[in-house]
Coordinates of C-alpha atoms in Angstrom, one line a residue:
Chain R
X533 CA 90.5 67.9 90.7
X534 CA 93.3 65.6 90.9
X535 CA 95.5 65.5 93.9
X536 CA 99.3 64.6 94.2
X537 CA 100.8 62.7 97.0
X538 CA 102.5 65.4 99.4
X539 CA 105.7 63.2 98.8
X540 CA 106.3 64.7 95.3
X541 CA 109.7 65.7 95.5
X542 CA 112.0 68.9 94.1
X543 CA 115.6 68.4 93.6
X544 CA 117.6 70.6 95.7
X545 CA 118.6 72.9 92.8
X546 CA 115.1 73.2 91.8
X547 CA 114.0 74.0 95.2
X548 CA 116.4 76.8 95.4
X549 CA 115.3 78.2 92.1
X550 CA 111.8 78.0 93.2
X551 CA 112.4 80.0 96.3
X552 CA 114.2 82.6 94.1
X553 CA 111.5 82.6 91.6
X554 CA 108.9 83.2 94.7
X555 CA 110.9 85.7 96.1
X556 CA 110.6 87.7 93.0
X557 CA 106.9 87.2 92.6
X558 CA 106.4 88.3 96.1
X559 CA 108.2 91.6 95.6
X560 CA 106.2 92.1 92.4
X561 CA 103.1 91.6 94.5
X562 CA 104.2 93.9 97.3
X563 CA 104.7 96.5 94.6
X564 CA 101.1 96.0 93.4
X565 CA 99.7 96.0 96.6
X566 CA 101.2 99.3 97.5
X567 CA 100.2 100.9 94.1
X568 CA 96.4 99.7 95.0
X569 CA 97.0 101.6 98.5
X570 CA 98.3 104.8 96.7
X571 CA 95.4 104.8 94.3
X572 CA 93.1 104.6 97.4
X573 CA 94.5 107.8 98.8
X574 CA 95.5 109.8 95.7
X575 CA 92.5 109.2 93.6
X576 CA 90.1 111.3 95.9
X577 CA 92.7 113.8 96.2
X578 CA 93.6 114.3 92.4
X579 CA 90.6 113.5 90.4
X580 CA 87.7 115.4 90.1
X581 CA 84.8 114.2 87.5
X582 CA 86.2 111.6 85.3
X583 CA 86.6 113.2 81.8
X584 CA 87.9 112.0 78.5
X585 CA 91.6 112.0 79.5
X586 CA 93.6 112.8 82.6
X587 CA 94.9 116.2 82.3
X588 CA 98.6 117.3 83.2
X589 CA 97.4 119.0 86.5
X590 CA 95.9 115.5 87.6
X591 CA 98.8 113.7 86.5
X592 CA 101.1 115.8 88.4
X593 CA 99.1 115.5 91.4
X594 CA 99.0 111.7 91.3
X595 CA 102.8 111.7 91.1
X596 CA 103.2 114.3 93.9
X597 CA 100.8 112.4 95.9
X598 CA 102.8 109.3 95.7
X599 CA 106.1 111.2 96.6
X600 CA 104.7 112.9 99.7
X601 CA 103.1 109.8 101.1
X602 CA 106.5 108.3 100.7
X603 CA 108.1 111.3 102.4
X604 CA 105.4 111.3 105.1
X605 CA 106.2 107.5 105.8
X606 CA 109.9 108.2 106.2
X607 CA 109.4 111.2 108.4
X608 CA 107.0 109.2 110.7
X609 CA 109.8 106.1 110.8
X610 CA 112.6 108.3 111.7
X611 CA 110.3 110.1 114.4
X612 CA 109.4 106.9 115.8
X613 CA 113.1 105.5 115.6
X614 CA 114.0 108.4 117.8
X615 CA 111.3 107.7 120.3
X616 CA 112.3 104.2 120.6
X617 CA 116.2 105.5 121.0
X618 CA 115.0 107.6 123.8
X619 CA 113.8 104.5 125.7
X620 CA 110.0 105.0 124.7
X621 CA 109.2 107.3 127.6
Chain B
X88 CA 98.8 70.6 96.8
X89 CA 96.3 71.2 94.2
X90 CA 96.5 73.8 91.4
X91 CA 94.0 76.5 91.7
X92 CA 91.9 75.7 88.6
X93 CA 91.7 72.0 88.8
X94 CA 95.2 71.5 87.3
X95 CA 98.1 69.8 88.8
X96 CA 101.4 71.2 89.6
X97 CA 103.3 69.8 86.7
X98 CA 104.3 66.5 88.4
X99 CA 105.4 64.2 85.6
X100 CA 104.1 60.9 87.3
X101 CA 107.6 60.0 88.4
X102 CA 107.0 62.3 91.6
X103 CA 109.3 65.2 90.4
X104 CA 107.9 68.6 90.2
X105 CA 108.7 71.3 87.9
X106 CA 109.6 74.8 89.2
X107 CA 108.7 76.4 85.6
X108 CA 105.1 75.0 85.8
X109 CA 104.5 75.7 89.4
X110 CA 105.6 79.3 88.9
X111 CA 103.0 79.4 86.0
X112 CA 100.5 78.5 88.3
X113 CA 101.6 80.9 90.9
X114 CA 101.7 83.9 88.6
X115 CA 98.1 83.0 87.2
X116 CA 96.6 83.0 90.8
X117 CA 98.5 86.1 91.7
X118 CA 97.3 88.0 88.5
X119 CA 93.7 86.7 89.3
X120 CA 93.7 88.2 92.8
X121 CA 95.2 91.5 91.5
X122 CA 92.3 91.7 88.9
X123 CA 89.7 91.2 91.7
X124 CA 91.2 93.7 93.9
X125 CA 91.4 96.3 91.0
X126 CA 88.0 95.6 90.1
X127 CA 86.4 96.0 93.6
X128 CA 88.6 99.1 94.1
X129 CA 87.4 100.7 90.9
X130 CA 84.0 99.9 91.4
X131 CA 83.9 101.8 94.8
X132 CA 85.8 104.8 93.6
X133 CA 83.5 105.2 90.3
X134 CA 80.3 104.4 92.1
X135 CA 81.4 107.5 94.6
X136 CA 82.3 109.7 91.6
X137 CA 79.3 108.9 89.4
X138 CA 76.3 108.0 91.0
X139 CA 74.4 111.0 93.1
X140 CA 71.2 110.1 94.8
X141 CA 70.4 106.6 93.6
X142 CA 67.2 106.8 91.4
X143 CA 65.3 103.9 89.8
X144 CA 68.2 102.8 87.4
X145 CA 71.6 104.1 85.9
X146 CA 70.6 107.0 83.7
X147 CA 72.7 107.9 80.6
X148 CA 74.8 110.4 82.2
X149 CA 75.8 108.0 85.1
X150 CA 76.7 105.2 82.6
X151 CA 78.7 107.5 80.4
X152 CA 80.6 108.6 83.8
X153 CA 81.2 105.2 84.7
X154 CA 82.7 104.2 81.2
X155 CA 85.0 107.0 81.5
X156 CA 85.8 106.5 84.9
X157 CA 87.1 103.1 84.5
X158 CA 89.4 104.3 81.7
X159 CA 90.7 107.1 84.0
X160 CA 91.4 104.8 86.9
X161 CA 93.6 102.7 84.6
X162 CA 95.4 106.0 83.5
X163 CA 95.8 107.0 87.0
X164 CA 96.7 103.4 87.9
X165 CA 99.6 103.6 85.3
X166 CA 100.7 107.1 86.5
X167 CA 101.0 106.1 90.0
X168 CA 102.6 102.9 89.1
X169 CA 105.4 104.9 87.1
X170 CA 105.8 107.3 89.9
X171 CA 106.3 104.8 92.6
X172 CA 108.7 102.9 90.4
X173 CA 110.6 106.0 89.7
X174 CA 110.8 107.0 93.5
X175 CA 112.1 103.5 94.2
X176 CA 114.8 103.8 91.6
X177 CA 115.8 107.1 93.0
X178 CA 115.9 105.9 96.6
X179 CA 118.0 102.8 95.5
X180 CA 120.6 105.2 93.5
X181 CA 120.8 107.1 96.7
X182 CA 121.9 104.1 98.9

């Protein structure tokens, strides 16, 4: 493996572009990580024995599972925000 | 900095780095990490679904189950991915 001197430079415009591109990839990676997490929870809830295809019942279950998880997250977040507002007693 | 697979970061020898080539490296590394994650989780889930009391070796029904499980896991992945994407778009529309 070759190594490069750490002094190799990016022009200012290149650096800004790179930051932008990296931020975009980070966002995509976050999306993927979240899908992994949903799969962790929703597969067990929705899929019985794996068959030749996913039936519509299972597909609906998976979609609903995602929605319900997000609803749960929002509910807990707003509950917590209220607790914090009340001074955390 | 060194590239993940023994390649360089697109330095042209003049000391200037190319964001395009850097991003290619970054994307490959992210893709590899994601594939590893996917396989690990798929293996875990399909083992749980398909393997009962572990016997001497994987019998025919267990092998069939695992093969179907892998395909269903990918189908489920796509369904979940679409559902999440739709929800995000709905939330953005409501902002």
